[in-house]
mmCIF file of C-alpha atoms in Angstrom:
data_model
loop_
_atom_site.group_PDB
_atom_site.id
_atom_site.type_symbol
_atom_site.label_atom_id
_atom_site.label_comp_id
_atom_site.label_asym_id
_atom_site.label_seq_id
_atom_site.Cartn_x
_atom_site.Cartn_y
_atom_site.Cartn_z
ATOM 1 C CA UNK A 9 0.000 0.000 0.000
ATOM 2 C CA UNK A 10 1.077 3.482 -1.111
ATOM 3 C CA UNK A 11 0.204 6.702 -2.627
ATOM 4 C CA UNK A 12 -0.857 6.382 -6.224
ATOM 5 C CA UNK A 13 1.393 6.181 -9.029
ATOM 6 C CA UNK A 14 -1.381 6.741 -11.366
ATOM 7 C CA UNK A 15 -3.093 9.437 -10.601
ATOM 8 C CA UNK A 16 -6.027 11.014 -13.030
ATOM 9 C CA UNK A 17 -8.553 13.714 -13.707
ATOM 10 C CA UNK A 18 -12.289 12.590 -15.327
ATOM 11 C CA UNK A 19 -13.933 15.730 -17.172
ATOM 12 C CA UNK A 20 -17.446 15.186 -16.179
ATOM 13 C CA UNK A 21 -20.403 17.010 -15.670
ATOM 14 C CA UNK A 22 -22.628 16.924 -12.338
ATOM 15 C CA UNK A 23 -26.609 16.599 -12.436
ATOM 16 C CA UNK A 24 -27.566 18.171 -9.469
ATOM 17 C CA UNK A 25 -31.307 16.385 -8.536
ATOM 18 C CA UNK A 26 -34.008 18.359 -8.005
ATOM 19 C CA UNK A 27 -37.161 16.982 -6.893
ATOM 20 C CA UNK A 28 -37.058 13.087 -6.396
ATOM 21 C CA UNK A 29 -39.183 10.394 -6.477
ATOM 22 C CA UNK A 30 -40.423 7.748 -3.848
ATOM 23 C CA UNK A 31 -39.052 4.154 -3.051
ATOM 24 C CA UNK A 32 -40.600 1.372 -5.849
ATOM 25 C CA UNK A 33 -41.461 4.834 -8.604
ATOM 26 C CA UNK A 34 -39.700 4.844 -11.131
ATOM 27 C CA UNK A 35 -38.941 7.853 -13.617
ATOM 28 C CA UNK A 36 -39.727 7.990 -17.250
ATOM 29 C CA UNK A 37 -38.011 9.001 -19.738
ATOM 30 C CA UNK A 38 -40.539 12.218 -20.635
ATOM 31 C CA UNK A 39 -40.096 13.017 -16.656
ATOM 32 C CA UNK A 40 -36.473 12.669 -16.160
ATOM 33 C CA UNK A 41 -35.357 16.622 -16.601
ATOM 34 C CA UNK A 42 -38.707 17.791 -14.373
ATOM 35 C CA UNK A 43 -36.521 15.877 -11.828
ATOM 36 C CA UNK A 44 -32.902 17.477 -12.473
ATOM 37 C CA UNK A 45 -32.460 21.220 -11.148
ATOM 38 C CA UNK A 46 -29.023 21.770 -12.947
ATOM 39 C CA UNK A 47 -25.401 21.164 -14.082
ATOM 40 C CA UNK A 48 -22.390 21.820 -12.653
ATOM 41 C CA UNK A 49 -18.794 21.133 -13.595
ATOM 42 C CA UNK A 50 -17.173 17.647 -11.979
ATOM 43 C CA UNK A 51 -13.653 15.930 -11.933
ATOM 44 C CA UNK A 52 -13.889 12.517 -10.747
ATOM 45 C CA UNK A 53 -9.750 12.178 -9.766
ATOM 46 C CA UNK A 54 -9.136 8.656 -10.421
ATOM 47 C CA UNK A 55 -6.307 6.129 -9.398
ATOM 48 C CA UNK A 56 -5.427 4.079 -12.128
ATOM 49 C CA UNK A 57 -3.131 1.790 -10.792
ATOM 50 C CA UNK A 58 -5.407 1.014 -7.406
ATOM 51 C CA UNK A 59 -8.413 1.017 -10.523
ATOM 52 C CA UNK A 60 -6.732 -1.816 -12.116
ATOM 53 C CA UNK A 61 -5.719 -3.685 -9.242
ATOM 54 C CA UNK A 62 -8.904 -3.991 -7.632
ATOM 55 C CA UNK A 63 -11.316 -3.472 -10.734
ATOM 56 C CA UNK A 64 -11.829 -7.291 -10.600
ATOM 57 C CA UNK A 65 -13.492 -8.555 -8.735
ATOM 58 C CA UNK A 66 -14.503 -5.539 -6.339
ATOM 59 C CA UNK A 67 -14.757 -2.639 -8.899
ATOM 60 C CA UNK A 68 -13.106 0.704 -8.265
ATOM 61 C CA UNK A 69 -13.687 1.537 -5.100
ATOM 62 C CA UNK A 70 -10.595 2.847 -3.337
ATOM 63 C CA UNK A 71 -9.800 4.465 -6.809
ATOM 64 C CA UNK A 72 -12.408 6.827 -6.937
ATOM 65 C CA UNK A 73 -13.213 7.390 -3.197
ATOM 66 C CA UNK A 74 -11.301 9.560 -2.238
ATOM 67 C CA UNK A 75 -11.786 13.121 -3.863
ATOM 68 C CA UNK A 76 -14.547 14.471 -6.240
ATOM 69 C CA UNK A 77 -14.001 18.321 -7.152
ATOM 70 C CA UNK A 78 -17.283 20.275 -7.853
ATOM 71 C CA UNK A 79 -17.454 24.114 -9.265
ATOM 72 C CA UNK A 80 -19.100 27.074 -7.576
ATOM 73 C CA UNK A 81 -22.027 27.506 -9.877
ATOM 74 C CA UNK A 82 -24.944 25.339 -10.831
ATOM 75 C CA UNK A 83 -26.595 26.209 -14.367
ATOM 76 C CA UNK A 84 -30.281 25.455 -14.260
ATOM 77 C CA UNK A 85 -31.611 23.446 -17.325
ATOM 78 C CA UNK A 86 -33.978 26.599 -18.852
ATOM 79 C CA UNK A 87 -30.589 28.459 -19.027
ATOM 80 C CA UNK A 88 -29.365 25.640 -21.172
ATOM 81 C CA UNK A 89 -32.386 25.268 -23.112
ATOM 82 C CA UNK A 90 -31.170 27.524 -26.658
ATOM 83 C CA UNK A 91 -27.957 24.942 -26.739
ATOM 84 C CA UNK A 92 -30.223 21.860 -27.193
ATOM 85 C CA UNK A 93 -28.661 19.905 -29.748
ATOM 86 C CA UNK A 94 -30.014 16.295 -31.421
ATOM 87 C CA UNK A 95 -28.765 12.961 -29.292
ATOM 88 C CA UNK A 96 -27.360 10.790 -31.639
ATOM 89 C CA UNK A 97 -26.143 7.141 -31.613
ATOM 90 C CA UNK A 98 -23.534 5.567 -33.777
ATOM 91 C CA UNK A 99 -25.675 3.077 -36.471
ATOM 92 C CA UNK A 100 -23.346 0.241 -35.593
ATOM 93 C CA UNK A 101 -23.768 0.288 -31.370
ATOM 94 C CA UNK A 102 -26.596 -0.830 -30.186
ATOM 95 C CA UNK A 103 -29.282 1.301 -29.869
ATOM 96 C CA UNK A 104 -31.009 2.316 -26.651
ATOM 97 C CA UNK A 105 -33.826 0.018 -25.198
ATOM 98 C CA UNK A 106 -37.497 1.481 -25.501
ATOM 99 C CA UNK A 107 -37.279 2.615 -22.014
ATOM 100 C CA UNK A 108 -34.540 4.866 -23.237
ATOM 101 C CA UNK A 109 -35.878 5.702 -26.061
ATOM 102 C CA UNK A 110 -37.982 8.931 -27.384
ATOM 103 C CA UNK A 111 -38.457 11.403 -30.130
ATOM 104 C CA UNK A 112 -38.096 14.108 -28.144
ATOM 105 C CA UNK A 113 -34.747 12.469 -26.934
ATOM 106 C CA UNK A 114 -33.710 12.147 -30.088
ATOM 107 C CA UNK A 115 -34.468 15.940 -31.366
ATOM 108 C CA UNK A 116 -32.938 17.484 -28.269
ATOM 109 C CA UNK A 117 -31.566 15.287 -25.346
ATOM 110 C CA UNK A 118 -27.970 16.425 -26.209
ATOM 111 C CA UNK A 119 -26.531 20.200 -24.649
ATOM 112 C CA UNK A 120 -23.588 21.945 -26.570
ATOM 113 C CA UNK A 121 -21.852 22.454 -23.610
ATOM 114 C CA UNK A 122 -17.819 23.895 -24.420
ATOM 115 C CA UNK A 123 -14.955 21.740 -22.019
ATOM 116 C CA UNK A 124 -11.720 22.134 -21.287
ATOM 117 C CA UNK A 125 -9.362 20.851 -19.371
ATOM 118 C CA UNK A 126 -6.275 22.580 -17.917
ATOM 119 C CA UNK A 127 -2.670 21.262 -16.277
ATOM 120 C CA UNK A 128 -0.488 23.883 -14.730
ATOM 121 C CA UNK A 129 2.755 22.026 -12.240
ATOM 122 C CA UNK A 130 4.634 23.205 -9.918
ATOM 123 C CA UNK A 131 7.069 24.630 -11.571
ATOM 124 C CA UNK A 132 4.536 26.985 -13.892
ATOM 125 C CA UNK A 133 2.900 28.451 -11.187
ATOM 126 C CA UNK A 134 6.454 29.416 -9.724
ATOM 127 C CA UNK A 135 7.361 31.100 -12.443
ATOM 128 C CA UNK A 136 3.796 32.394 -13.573
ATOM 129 C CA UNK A 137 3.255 30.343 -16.705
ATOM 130 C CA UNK A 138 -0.240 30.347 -17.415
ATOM 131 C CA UNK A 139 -2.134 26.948 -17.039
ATOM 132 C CA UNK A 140 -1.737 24.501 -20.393
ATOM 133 C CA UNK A 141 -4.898 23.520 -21.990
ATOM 134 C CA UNK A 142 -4.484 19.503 -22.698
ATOM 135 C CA UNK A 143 -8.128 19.080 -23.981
ATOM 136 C CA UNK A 144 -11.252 20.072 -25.328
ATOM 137 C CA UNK A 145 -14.462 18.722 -26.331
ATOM 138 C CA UNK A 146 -18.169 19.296 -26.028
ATOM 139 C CA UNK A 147 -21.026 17.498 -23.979
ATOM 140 C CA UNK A 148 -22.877 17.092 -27.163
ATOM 141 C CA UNK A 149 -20.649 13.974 -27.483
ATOM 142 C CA UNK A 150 -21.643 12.335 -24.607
ATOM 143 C CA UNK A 151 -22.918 8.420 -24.990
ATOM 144 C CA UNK A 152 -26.208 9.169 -23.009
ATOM 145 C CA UNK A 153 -28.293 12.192 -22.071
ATOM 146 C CA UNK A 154 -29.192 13.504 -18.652
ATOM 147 C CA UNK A 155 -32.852 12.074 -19.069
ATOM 148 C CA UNK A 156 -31.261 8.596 -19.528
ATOM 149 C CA UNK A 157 -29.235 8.209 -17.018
ATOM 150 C CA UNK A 158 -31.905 9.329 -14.558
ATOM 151 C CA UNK A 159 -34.492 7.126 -15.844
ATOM 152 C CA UNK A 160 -32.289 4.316 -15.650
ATOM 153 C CA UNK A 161 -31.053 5.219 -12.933
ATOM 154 C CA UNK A 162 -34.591 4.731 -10.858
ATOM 155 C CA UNK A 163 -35.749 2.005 -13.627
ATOM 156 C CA UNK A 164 -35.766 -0.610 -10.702
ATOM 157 C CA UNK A 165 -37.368 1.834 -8.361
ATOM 158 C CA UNK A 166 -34.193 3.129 -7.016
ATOM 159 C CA UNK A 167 -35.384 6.551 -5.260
ATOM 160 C CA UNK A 168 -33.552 9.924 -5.741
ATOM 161 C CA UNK A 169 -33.695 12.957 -3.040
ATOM 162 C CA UNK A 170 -33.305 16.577 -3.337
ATOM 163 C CA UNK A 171 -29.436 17.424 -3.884
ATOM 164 C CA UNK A 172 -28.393 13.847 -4.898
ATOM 165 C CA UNK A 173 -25.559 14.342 -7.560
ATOM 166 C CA UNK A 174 -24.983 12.473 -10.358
ATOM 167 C CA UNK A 175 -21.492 12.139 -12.301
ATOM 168 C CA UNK A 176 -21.846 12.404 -16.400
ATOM 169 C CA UNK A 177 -18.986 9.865 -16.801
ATOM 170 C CA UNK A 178 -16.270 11.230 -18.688
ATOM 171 C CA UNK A 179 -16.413 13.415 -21.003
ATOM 172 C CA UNK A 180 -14.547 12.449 -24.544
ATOM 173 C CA UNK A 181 -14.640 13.404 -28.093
ATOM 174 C CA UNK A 182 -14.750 11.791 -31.296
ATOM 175 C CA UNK A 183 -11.222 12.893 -31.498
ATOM 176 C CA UNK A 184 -8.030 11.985 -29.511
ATOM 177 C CA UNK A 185 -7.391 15.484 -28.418
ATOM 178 C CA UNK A 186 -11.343 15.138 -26.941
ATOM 179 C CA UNK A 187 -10.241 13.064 -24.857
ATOM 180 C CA UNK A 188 -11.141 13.788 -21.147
ATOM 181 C CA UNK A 189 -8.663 12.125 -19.449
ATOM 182 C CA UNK A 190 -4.851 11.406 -18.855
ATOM 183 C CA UNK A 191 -5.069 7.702 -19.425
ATOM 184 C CA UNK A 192 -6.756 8.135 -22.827
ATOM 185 C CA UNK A 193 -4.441 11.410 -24.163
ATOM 186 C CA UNK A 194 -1.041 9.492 -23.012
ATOM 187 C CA UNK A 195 -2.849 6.304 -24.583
ATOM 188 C CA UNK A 196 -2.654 4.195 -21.126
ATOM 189 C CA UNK A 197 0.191 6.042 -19.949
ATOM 190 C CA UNK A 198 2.481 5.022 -22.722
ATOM 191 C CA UNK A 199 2.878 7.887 -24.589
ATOM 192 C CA UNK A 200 3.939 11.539 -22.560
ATOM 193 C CA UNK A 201 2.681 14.778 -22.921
ATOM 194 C CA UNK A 202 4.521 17.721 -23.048
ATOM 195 C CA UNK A 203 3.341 20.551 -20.118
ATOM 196 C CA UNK A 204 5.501 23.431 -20.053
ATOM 197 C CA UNK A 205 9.024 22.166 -19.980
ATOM 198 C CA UNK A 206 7.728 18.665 -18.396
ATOM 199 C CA UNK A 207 6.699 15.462 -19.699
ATOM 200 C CA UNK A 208 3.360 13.864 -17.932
ATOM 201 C CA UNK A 209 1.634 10.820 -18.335
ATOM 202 C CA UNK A 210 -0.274 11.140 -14.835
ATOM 203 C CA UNK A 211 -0.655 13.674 -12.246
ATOM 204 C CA UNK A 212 2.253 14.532 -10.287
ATOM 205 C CA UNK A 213 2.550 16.486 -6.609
ATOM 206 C CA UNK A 214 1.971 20.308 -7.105
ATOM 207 C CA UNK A 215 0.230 20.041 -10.398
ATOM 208 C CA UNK A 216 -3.178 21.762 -10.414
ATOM 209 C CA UNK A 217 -6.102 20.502 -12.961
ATOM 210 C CA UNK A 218 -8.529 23.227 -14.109
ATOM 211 C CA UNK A 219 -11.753 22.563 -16.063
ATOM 212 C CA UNK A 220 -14.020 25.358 -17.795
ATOM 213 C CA UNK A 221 -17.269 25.397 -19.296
ATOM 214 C CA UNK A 222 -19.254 27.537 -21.157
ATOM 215 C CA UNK A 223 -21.866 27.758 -23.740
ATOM 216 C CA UNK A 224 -22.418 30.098 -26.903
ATOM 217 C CA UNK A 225 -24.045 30.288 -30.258
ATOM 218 C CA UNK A 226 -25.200 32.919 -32.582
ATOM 219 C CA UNK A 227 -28.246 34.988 -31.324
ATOM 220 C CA UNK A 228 -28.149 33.384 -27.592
ATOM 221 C CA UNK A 229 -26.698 34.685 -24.547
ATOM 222 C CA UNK A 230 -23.238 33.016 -23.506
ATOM 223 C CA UNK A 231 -23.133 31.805 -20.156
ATOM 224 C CA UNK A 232 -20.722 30.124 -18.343
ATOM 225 C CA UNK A 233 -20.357 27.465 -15.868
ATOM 226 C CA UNK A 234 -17.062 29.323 -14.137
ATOM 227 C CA UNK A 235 -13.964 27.117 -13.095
ATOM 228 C CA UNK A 236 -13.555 23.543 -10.755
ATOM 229 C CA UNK A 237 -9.850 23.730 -9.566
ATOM 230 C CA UNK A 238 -7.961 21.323 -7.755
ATOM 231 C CA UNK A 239 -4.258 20.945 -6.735
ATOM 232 C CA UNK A 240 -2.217 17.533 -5.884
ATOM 233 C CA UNK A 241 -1.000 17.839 -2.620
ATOM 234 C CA UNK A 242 1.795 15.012 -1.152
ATOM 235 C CA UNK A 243 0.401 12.031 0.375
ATOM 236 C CA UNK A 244 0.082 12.409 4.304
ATOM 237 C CA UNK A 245 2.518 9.817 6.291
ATOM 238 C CA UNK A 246 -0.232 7.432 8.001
#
């Protein structure tokens, strides 16, 4: 047992529940978002050497229990409503179930929401180098909407409460520099990326991770969802 060698950031988005629903009830698919109040920005820091090592048979546990970052603002879902954009599924994946399943889905379950993810180490911030963008995608991408994984979340009755959160999963791109994590840009830690002067393929002591999020298109008001920061700190002496 020691402090991770492996350590990781998870661009994600948090679902903030709103109202929720009682024990046995499930929610529909045409109810889901009159249950969700708003979105925030998340970073789901994982291990990826403990997530390996105990991702059979226990499932990460100890590599994801330990920190989750949230920003300062929540962003209610009628702000978001002019970046609807159409949910779309890949023709060759298989397709969601009928429970998952609607027009109205389909039309406008996705949000155009802007991401990006920053690394500034040590070192930077000593010498006030600004913060390194490493990626950048879009929620539009994402696999499943926010009315999915709510309704499939409570499909077997499961009940929500008022300020449960919800983690989007990360957040990744069709493209390899969309990717919205460390293991997939360095390609399982095989391949290095250049910060500043330095070479990571995980997080290191002293680096910070910023994410930003924001939304625009032509004849709506921007808005943004401000910053989530975090900094690595040493592992304590136990």
């Amino acid at each position: 047992m020691g402090p991770s060698n492996r350590l990781d950031y998870e661009l994600e988005l948090g679902i903030f529940i709103g109202a929720g629903n009682a024990p046995g009830d499930p929610i529909s698919l045409a109810d889901a978002e009159n249950h969700i109040f708003g979105l925030c920005l998340l970073n789901d820091w994982s291990a990826r050497d403990l997530q390996g090592w105990e991702y059979q048979p226990l499932g990460p546990f100890l590599a994801k229990n330990f920190a989750t970052t949230i920003s300062p603002w929540v962003v209610t879902l009628q702000a978001l409503a002019p970046f609807r954009a159409p949910f779309t599924r890949p023709e060759t994946d298989p397709q969601p179930l009928p429970y998952l399943e609607s027009q109205r889905n389909r039309e406008a379950g996705a949000i155009d929401i802007r991401l990006e993810a920053f690394i500034q180490t040590a070192t930077m911030r000593g010498r006030g180098a600004p913060p390194q963008r490493v990626s950048q995608t879009s929620f539009r991408h994402a696999y499943w909407t926010i009315a999915q994984l709510v309704a499939h979340h409570t499909v077997n009755g499961c009940n929500l409460r008022p300020g449960d959160l919800f983690g989007s999963g990360t957040q990744s791109g069709p493209t390899p520099v969309e990717a919205g994590s460390l293991v997939e840009l360095s390609k399982g830690g095989t391949q290095a990326l250049s910060i500043g002067d330095e070479r990571r393929t995980f997080l290191e002591d002293g680096d910070s991770v910023i994410f930003s999020g924001w939304c625009e298109r032509p004849g709506a008001v921007s808005l943004g969802f401000g910053e989530v920061c975090g900094e690595v700190l040493a592992a304590r002496n136990l």
